Short mmCIF file of C-alpha atoms and ligand atoms in Angstrom, two decimals:
data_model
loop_
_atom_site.label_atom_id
_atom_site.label_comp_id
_atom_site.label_asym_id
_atom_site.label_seq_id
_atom_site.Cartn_x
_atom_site.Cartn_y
_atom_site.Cartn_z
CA UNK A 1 73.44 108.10 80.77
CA UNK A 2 71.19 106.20 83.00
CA UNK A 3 72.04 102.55 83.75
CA UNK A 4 70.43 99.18 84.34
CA UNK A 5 70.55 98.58 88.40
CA UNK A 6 73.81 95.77 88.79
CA UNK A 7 72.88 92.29 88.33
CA UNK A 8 69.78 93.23 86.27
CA UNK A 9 69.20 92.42 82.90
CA UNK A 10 67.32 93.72 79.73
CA UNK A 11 66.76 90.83 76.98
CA UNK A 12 66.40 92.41 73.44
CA UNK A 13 64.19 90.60 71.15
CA UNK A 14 67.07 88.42 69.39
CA UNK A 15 67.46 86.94 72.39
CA UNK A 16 63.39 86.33 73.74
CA UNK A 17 62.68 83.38 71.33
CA UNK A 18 65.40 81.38 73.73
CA UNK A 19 63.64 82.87 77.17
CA UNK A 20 60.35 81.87 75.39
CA UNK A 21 61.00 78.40 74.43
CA UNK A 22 62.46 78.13 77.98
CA UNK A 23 58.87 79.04 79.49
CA UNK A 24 57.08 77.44 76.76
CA UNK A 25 58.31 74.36 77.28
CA UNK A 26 57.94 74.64 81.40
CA UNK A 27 54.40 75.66 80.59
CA UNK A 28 53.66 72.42 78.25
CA UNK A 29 55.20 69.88 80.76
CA UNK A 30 53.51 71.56 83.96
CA UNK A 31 50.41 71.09 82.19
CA UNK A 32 51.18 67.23 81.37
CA UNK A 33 51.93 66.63 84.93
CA UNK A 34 48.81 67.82 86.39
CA UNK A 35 50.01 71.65 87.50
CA UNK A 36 48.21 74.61 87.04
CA UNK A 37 49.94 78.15 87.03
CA UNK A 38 50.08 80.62 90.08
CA UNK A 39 50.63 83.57 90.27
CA UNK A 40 51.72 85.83 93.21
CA UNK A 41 52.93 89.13 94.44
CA UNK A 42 56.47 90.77 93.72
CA UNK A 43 56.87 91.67 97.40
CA UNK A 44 55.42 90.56 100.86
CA UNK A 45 55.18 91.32 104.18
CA UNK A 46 59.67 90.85 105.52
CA UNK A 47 58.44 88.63 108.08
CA UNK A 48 57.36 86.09 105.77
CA UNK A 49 60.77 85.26 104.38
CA UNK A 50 62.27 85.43 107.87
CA UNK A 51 59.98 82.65 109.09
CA UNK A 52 59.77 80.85 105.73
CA UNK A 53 62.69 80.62 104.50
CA UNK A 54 64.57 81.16 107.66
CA UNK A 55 66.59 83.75 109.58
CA UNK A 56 69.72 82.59 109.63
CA UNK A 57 69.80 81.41 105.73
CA UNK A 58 72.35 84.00 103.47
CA UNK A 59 69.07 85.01 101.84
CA UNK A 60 67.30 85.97 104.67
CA UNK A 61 70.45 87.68 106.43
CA UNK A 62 72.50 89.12 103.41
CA UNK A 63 70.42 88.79 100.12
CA UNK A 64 66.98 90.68 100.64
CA UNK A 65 66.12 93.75 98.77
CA UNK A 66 63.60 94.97 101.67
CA UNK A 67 62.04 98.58 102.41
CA UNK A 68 59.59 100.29 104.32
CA UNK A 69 56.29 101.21 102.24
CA UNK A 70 54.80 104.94 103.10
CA UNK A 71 53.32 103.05 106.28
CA UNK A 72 56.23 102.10 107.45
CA UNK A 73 55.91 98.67 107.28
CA UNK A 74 58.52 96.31 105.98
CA UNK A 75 58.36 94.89 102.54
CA UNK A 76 60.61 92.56 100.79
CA UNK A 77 60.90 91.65 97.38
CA UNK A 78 60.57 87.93 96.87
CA UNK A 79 63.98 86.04 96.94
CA UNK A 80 62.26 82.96 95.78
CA UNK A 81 58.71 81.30 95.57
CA UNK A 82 58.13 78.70 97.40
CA UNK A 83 57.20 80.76 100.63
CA UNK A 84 54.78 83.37 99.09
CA UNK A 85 53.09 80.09 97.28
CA UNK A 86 52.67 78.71 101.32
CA UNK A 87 51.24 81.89 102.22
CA UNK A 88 48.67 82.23 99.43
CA UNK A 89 47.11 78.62 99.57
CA UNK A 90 46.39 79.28 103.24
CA UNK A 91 45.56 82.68 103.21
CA UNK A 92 43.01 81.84 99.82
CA UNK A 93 41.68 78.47 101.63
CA UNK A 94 43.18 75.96 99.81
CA UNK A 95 44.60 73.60 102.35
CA UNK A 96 41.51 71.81 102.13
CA UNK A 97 41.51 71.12 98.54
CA UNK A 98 41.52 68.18 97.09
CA UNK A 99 45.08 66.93 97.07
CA UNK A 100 47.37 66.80 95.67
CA UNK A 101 47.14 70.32 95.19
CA UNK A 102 49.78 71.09 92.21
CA UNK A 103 50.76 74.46 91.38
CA UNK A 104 53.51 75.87 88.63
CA UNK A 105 54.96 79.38 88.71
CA UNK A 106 57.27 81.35 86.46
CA UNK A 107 58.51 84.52 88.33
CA UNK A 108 61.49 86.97 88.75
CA UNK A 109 62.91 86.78 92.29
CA UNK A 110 65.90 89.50 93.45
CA UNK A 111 68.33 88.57 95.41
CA UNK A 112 71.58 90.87 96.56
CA UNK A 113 73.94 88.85 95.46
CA UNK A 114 77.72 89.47 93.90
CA UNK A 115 76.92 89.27 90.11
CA UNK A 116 78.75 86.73 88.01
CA UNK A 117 78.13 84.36 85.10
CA UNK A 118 74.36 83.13 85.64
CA UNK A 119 74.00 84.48 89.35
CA UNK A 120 71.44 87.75 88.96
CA UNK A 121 69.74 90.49 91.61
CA UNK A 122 67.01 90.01 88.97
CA UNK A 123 66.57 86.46 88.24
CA UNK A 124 63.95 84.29 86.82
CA UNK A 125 62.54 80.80 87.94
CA UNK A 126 60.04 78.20 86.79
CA UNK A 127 59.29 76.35 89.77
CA UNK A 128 56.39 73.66 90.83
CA UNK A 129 55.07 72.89 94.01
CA UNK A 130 52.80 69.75 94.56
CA UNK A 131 51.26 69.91 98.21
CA UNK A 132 49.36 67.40 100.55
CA UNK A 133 51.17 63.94 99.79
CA UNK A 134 53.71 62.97 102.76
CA UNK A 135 54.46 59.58 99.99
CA UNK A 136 57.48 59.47 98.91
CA UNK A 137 56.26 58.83 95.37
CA UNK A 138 55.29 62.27 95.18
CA UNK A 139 58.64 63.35 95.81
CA UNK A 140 60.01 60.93 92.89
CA UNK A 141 57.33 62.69 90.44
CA UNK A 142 58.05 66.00 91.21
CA UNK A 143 62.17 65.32 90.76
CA UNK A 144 61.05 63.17 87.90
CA UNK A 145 59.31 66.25 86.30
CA UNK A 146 62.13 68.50 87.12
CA UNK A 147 64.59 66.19 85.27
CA UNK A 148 62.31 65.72 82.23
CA UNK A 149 62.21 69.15 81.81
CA UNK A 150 66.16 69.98 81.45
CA UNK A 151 65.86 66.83 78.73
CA UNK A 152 62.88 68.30 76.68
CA UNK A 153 64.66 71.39 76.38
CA UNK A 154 67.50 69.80 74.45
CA UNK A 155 70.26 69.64 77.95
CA UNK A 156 71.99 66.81 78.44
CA UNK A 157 75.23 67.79 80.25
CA UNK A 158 73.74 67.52 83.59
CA UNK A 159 73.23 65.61 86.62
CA UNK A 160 70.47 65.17 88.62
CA UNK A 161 71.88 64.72 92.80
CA UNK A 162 69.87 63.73 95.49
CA UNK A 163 70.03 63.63 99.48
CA UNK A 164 68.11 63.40 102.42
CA UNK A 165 68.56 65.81 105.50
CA UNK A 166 65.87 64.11 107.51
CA UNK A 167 62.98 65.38 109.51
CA UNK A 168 63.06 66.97 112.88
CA UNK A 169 62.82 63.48 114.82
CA UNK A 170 66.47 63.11 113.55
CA UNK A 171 67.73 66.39 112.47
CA UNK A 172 69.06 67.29 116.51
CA UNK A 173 71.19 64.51 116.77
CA UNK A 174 72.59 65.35 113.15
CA UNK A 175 73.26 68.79 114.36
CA UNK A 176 75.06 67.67 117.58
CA UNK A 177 77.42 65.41 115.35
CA UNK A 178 78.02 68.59 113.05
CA UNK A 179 78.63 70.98 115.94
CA UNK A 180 80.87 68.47 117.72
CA UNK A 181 83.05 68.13 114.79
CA UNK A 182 83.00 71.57 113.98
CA UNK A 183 83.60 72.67 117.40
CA UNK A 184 87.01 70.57 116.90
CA UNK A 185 88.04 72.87 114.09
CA UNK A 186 86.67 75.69 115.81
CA UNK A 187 89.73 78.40 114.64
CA UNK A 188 89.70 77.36 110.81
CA UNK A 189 86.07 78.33 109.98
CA UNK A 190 85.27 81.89 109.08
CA UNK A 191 83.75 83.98 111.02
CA UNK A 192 80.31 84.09 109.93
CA UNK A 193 80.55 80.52 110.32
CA UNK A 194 81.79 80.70 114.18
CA UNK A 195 78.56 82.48 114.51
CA UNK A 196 76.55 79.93 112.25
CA UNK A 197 78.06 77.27 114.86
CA UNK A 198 75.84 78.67 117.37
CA UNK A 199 72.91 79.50 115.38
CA UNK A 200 72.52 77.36 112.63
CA UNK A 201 75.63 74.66 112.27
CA UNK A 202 73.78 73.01 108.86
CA UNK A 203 74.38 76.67 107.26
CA UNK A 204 78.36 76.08 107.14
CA UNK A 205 78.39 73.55 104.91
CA UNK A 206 77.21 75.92 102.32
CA UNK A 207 80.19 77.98 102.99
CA UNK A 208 81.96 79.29 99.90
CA UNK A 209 84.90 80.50 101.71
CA UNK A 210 88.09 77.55 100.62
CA UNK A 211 89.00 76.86 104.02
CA UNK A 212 85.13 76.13 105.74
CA UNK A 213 84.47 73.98 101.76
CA UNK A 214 87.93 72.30 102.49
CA UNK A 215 86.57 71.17 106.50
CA UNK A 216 82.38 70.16 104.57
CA UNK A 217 84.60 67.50 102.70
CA UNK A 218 84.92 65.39 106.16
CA UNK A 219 81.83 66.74 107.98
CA UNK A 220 79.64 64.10 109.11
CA UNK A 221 76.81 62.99 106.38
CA UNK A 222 73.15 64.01 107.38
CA UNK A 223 72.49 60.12 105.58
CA UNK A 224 74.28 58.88 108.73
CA UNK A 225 71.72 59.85 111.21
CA UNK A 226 68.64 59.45 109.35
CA UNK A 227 65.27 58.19 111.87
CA UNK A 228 63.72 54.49 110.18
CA UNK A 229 61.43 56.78 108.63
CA UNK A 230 63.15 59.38 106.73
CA UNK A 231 65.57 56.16 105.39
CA UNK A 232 62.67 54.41 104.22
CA UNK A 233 61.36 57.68 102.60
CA UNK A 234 64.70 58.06 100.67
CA UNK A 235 64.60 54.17 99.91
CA UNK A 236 61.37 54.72 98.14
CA UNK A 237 62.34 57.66 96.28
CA UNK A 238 65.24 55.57 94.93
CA UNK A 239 63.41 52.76 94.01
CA UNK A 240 60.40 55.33 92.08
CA UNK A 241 63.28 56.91 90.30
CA UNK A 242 65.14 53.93 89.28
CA UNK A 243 61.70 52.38 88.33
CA UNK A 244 60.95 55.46 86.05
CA UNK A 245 64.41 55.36 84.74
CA UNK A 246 65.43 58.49 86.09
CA UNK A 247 69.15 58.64 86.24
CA UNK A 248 70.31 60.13 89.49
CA UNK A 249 73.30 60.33 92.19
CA UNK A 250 73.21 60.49 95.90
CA UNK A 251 75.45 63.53 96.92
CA UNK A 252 75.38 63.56 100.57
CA UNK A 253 77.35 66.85 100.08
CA UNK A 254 73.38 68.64 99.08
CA UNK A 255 72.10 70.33 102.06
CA UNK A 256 70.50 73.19 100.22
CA UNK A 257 70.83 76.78 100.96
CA UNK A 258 67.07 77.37 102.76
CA UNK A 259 66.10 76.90 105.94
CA UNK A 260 62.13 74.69 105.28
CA UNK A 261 63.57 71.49 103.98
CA UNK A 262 62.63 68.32 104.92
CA UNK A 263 63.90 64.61 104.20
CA UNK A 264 64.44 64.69 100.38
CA UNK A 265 66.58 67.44 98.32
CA UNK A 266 68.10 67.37 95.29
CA UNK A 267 69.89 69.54 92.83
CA UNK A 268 70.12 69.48 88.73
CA UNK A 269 73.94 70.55 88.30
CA UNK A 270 74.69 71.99 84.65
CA UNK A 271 77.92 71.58 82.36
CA UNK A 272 80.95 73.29 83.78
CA UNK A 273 81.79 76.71 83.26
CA UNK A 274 85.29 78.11 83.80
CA UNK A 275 85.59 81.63 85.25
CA UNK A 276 88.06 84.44 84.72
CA UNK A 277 90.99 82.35 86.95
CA UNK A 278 90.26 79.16 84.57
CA UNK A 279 88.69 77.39 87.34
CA UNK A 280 85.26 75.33 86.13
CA UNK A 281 82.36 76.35 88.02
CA UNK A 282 79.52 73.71 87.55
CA UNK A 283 76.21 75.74 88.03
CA UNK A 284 73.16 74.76 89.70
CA UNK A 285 70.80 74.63 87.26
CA UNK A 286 67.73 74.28 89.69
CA UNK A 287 67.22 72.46 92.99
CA UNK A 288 64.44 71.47 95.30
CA UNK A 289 63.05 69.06 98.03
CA UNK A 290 60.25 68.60 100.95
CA UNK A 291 59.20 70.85 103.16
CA UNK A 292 56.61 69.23 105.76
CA UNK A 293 56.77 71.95 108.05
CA UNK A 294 56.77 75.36 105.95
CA UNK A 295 52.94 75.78 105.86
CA UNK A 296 52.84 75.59 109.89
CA UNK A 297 56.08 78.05 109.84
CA UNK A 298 54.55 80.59 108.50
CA UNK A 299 50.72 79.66 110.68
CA UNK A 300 48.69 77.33 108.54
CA UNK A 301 47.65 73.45 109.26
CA UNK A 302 49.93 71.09 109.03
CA UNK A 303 50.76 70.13 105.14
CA UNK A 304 53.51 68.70 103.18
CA UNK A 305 54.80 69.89 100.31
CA UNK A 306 57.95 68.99 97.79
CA UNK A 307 59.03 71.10 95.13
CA UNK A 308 61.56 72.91 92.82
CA UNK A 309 62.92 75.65 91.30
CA UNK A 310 65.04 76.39 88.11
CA UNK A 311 67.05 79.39 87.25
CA UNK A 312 66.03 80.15 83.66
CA UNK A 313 68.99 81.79 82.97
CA UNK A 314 71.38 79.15 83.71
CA UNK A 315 69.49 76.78 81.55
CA UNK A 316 69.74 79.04 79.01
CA UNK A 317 73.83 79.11 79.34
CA UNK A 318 73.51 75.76 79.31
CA UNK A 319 71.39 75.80 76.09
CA UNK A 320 73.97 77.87 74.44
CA UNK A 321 76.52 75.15 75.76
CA UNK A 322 74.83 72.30 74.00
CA UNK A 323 75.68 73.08 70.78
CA UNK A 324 72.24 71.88 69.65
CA UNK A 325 70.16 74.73 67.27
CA UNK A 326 68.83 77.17 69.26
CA UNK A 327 65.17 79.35 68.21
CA UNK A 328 65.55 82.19 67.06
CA UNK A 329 63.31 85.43 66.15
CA UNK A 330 61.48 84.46 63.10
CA UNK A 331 62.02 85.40 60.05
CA UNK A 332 58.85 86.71 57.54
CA UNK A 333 57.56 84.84 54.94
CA UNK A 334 57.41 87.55 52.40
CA UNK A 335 58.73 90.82 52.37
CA UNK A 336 57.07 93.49 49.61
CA UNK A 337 59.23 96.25 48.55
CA UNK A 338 57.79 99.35 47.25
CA UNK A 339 57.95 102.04 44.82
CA UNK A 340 56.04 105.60 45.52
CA UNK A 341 53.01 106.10 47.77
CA UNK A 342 50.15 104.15 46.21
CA UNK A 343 52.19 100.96 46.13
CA UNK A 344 53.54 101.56 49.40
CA UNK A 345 49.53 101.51 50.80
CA UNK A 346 49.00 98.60 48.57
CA UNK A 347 51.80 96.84 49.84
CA UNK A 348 50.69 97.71 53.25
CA UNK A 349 47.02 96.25 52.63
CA UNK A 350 48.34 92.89 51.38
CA UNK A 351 50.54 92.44 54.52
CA UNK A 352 47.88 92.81 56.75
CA UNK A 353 46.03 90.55 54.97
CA UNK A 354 48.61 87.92 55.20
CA UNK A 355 48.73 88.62 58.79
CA UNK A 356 45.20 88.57 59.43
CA UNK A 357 45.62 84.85 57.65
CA UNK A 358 48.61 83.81 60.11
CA UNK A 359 51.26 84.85 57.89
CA UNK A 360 54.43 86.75 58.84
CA UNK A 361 55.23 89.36 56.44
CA UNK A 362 56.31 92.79 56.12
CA UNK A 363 56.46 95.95 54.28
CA UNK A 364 58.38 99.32 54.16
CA UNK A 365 57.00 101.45 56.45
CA UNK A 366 60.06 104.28 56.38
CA UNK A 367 60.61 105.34 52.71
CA UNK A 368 63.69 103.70 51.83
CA UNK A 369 65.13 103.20 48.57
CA UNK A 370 64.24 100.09 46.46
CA UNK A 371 67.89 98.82 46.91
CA UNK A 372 67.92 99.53 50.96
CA UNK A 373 64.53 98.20 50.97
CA UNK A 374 66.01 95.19 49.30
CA UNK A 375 69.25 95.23 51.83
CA UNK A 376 66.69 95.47 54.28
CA UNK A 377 64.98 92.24 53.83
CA UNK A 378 68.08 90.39 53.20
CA UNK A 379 69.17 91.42 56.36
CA UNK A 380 65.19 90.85 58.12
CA UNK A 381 66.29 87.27 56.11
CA UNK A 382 62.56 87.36 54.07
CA UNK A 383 62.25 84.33 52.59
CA UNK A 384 60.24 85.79 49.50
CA UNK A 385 60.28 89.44 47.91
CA UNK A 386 58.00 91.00 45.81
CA UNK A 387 58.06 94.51 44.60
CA UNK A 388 55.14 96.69 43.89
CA UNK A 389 55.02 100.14 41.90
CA UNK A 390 52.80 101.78 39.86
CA UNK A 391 53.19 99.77 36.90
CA UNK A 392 52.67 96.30 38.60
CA UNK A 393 49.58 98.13 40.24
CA UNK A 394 48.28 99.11 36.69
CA UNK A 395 49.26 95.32 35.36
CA UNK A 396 47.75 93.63 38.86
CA UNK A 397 50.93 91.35 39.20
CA UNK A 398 54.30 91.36 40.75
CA UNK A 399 57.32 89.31 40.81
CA UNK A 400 57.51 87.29 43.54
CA UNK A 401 61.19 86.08 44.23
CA UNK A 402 62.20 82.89 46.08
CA UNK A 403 65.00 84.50 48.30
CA UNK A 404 66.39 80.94 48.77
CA UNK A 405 67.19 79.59 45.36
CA UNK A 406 66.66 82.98 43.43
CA UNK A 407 63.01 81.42 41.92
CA UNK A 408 60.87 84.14 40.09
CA UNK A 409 56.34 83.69 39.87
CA UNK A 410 54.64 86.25 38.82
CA UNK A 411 51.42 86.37 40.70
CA UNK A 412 48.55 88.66 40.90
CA UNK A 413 48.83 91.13 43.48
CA UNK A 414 45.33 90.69 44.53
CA UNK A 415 45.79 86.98 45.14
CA UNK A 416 49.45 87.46 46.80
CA UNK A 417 47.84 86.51 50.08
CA UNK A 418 46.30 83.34 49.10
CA UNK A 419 49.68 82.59 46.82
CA UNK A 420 51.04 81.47 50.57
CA UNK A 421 48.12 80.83 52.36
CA UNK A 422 47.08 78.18 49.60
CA UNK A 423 49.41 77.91 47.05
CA UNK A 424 51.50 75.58 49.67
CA UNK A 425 54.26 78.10 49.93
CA UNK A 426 54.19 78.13 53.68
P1 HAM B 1 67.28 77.96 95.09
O1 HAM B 1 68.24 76.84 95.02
O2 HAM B 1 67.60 79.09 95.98
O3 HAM B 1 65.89 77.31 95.50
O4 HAM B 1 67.02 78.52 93.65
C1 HAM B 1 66.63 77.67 92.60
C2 HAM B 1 67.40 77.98 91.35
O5 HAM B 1 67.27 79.38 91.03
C3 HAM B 1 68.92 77.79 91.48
O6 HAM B 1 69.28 76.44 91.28
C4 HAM B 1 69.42 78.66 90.35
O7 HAM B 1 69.33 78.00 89.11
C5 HAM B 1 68.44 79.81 90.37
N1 HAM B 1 69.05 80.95 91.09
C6 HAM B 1 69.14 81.14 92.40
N2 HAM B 1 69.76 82.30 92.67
C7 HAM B 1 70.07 82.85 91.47
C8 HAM B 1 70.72 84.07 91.07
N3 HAM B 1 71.16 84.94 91.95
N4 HAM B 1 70.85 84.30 89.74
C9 HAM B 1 70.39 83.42 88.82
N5 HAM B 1 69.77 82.27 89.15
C10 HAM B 1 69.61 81.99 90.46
C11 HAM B 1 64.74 78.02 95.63
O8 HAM B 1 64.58 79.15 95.26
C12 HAM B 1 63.60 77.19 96.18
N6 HAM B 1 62.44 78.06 96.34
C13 HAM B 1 63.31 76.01 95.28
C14 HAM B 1 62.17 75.18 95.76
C15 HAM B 1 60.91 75.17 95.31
N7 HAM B 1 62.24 74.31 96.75
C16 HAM B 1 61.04 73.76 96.92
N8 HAM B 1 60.22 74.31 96.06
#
């Protein structure tokens, strides 16, 4: 048998209604907030991730699903977003629209990553990105919209964390600090990190390995070194969030894992999960943060940007971690058993009529027996039966049968749709 690729998932409909509600709801509150939806391709040009999101990031270096097309050119499936999004408003003109210019996806990103609970090589985000405001206030709104989100869907086991990594007036003597120190504990970091030293020192303190985490904890703090400037921009962000009563921490810890930040990032971390050794994993639910320089990266004008990024299904675990009532595939309104051909037509005809009016319902379509029929929509959990043969088609009526409190109306079978859409069944 032939076998989903590792990491990848297939969703079966009992389980859409939650994926759904998940992009429903990201669709209704991008809309209240001003963003319209983008849309983008699956794979770019390899070079655009390199300089986007940065060579020496684990996505860039380890994570990419890239090939050459026929022409031999290198293609890479998108590992995230946020740098395709860069690439399209300049390549389609927009830096020059009015701004802000505020833009919502929902995509699948692949990443080559070790599967586990909520970490995919298919994976799906909702993400924003709000572009052409260097304020600070537009940095509050978009972490403001990120954490109203996680609450509309029903989460509360969460917390929103928040940092600042400064800008690139500050960011070298941050790095000399971090290499200095790391230097001094040269032979405990890892090896990819002895090379990171050189390269890209901010990279280690995303290190999973124990004994590289164990050295982060004492690392100097990137809030330490911050330029007048970039402290005043986290100030403000503060003060907008506390002012819209957005709860949040400071984690100076948050460095995030891709190379275009700028000043502000922050992370929503979900409930705690334990994994197969017991240990409790708290999952990043989404994260986010400015990135002034991206659109130059990758050669358009200068423009700011902030945004984030959510991993729909880690909200989803989280969802199922609530405990509150989840959707669920719905369930018809009526279903009409029948007996021989002509009621099986008849039955057929009313359903689509009830459809046509907005009405879920449903018929047998196979040829089952009246009592599998009847199994059948206990099990499709109808909330109303009726069944049809040839005597109810000679009499006109059928027995309709509340499923719920065992009710029985007997209604005419040409007025069965209009017994729900006006009798006030529905
Ligand atoms: P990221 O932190 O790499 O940021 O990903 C955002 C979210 O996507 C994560 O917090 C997580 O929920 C989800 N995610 C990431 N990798 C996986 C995976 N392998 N399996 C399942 N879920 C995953 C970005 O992607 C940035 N583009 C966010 C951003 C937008 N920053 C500014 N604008």
């Amino acid at each position: 048998m032939i076998i989903k690729p590792r990491g990848t998932m297939d969703i079966m409909p009992e389980d859409t209604p939650l994926w759904q509600y998940v992009e429903n709801k990201a669709r209704e509150i991008s809309s209240l907030y001003g963003f319209g939806e983008i849309r983008f391709p699956t794979f770019e040009q390899t070079e655009l991730f390199a300089r986007g999101v940065g060579d020496t990031t684990d996505v860039v270096q380890k994570e990419m699903y890239t090939f050459f097309d026929k022409d031999n050119r290198s293609m890479t499936l998108r590992p995230e977003g946020t740098a395709s999004i860069a690439r399209s408003i300049v390549e389609n003109g927009r830096c020059s629209d009015a701004m802000p210019l505020k833009l919502y996806y929902l995509i699948s990103c692949f990443r080559y990553e070790k599967p586990a609970s909520g970490r995919y090589r298919e994976f799906y985000q909702y993400g924003v990105e709000m572009y052409g405001s260097e304020s600070a206030c537009s940095d509050a709104s978009v972490i403001a919209l990120a954490d109203a989100y996680v609450k509309a869907l029903g989460i509360s086991d969460y917390s929103l964390e928040i940092n600042s990594i400064g800008c690139k007036e500050c960011r070298p003597a941050y790095k000399k600090a971090l290499t200095e120190y790391y230097m001094s504990n040269y032979d405990v970091l890892c090896d990819t990190c002895k090379g990171r030293l050189k390269t890209n020192p901010l990279r280690i303190l995303d290190c999973k390995c124990p004994q590289c985490a164990a050295l982060a904890k004492d690392a100097p703090k990137t809030l330490d070194f911050l330029c007048e400037g970039c402290r005043d921009h986290m100030q403000t962000v503060q003060d907008s969030l506390e002012e819209m009563g957005v709860a949040y921490k400071v984690d100076t810890g948050i460095v995030r894992g891709l190379d275009y930040y700028t000043k502000t990032v922050f992370e929503i971390i979900g409930p705690g999960e334990p994994d197969k050794d017991g240990n409790v994993r708290r999952l990043a639910l989404g994260g986010g943060g400015r990135y002034d320089g991206l659109v130059q990266e990758i050669g358009g004008p200068k423009l700011p940007g902030v945004g984030f990024a959510m991993g729909l299904s880690r909200l989803i675990i989280a969802l199922q971690m609530s405990g509150i009532e989840l959707p669920k595939k719905p369930a018809p309104v009526l279903y009409i058993a029948s007996l021989g051909k002509n009621a099986q037509t008849k039955a057929l005809s009313v359903v689509q009529k009830l459809r046509l009016d907005g009405i879920y319902a449903e018929s047998d379509l196979v040829g089952r027996s009246l009592k599998a029929q009847m199994k059948y929509a206990d099990k499709i959990k109808a909330e109303y039966t009726a069944i049809i043969g040839d005597d109810e088609i000679e009499k006109g009526k059928a027995i309709l049968r509340n499923m719920n409190n065992g009710e029985q109306t007997e209604v005419e079978i040409s007025a069965l749709a209009e017994f729900f859409t006006k009798g006030g069944i529905k």
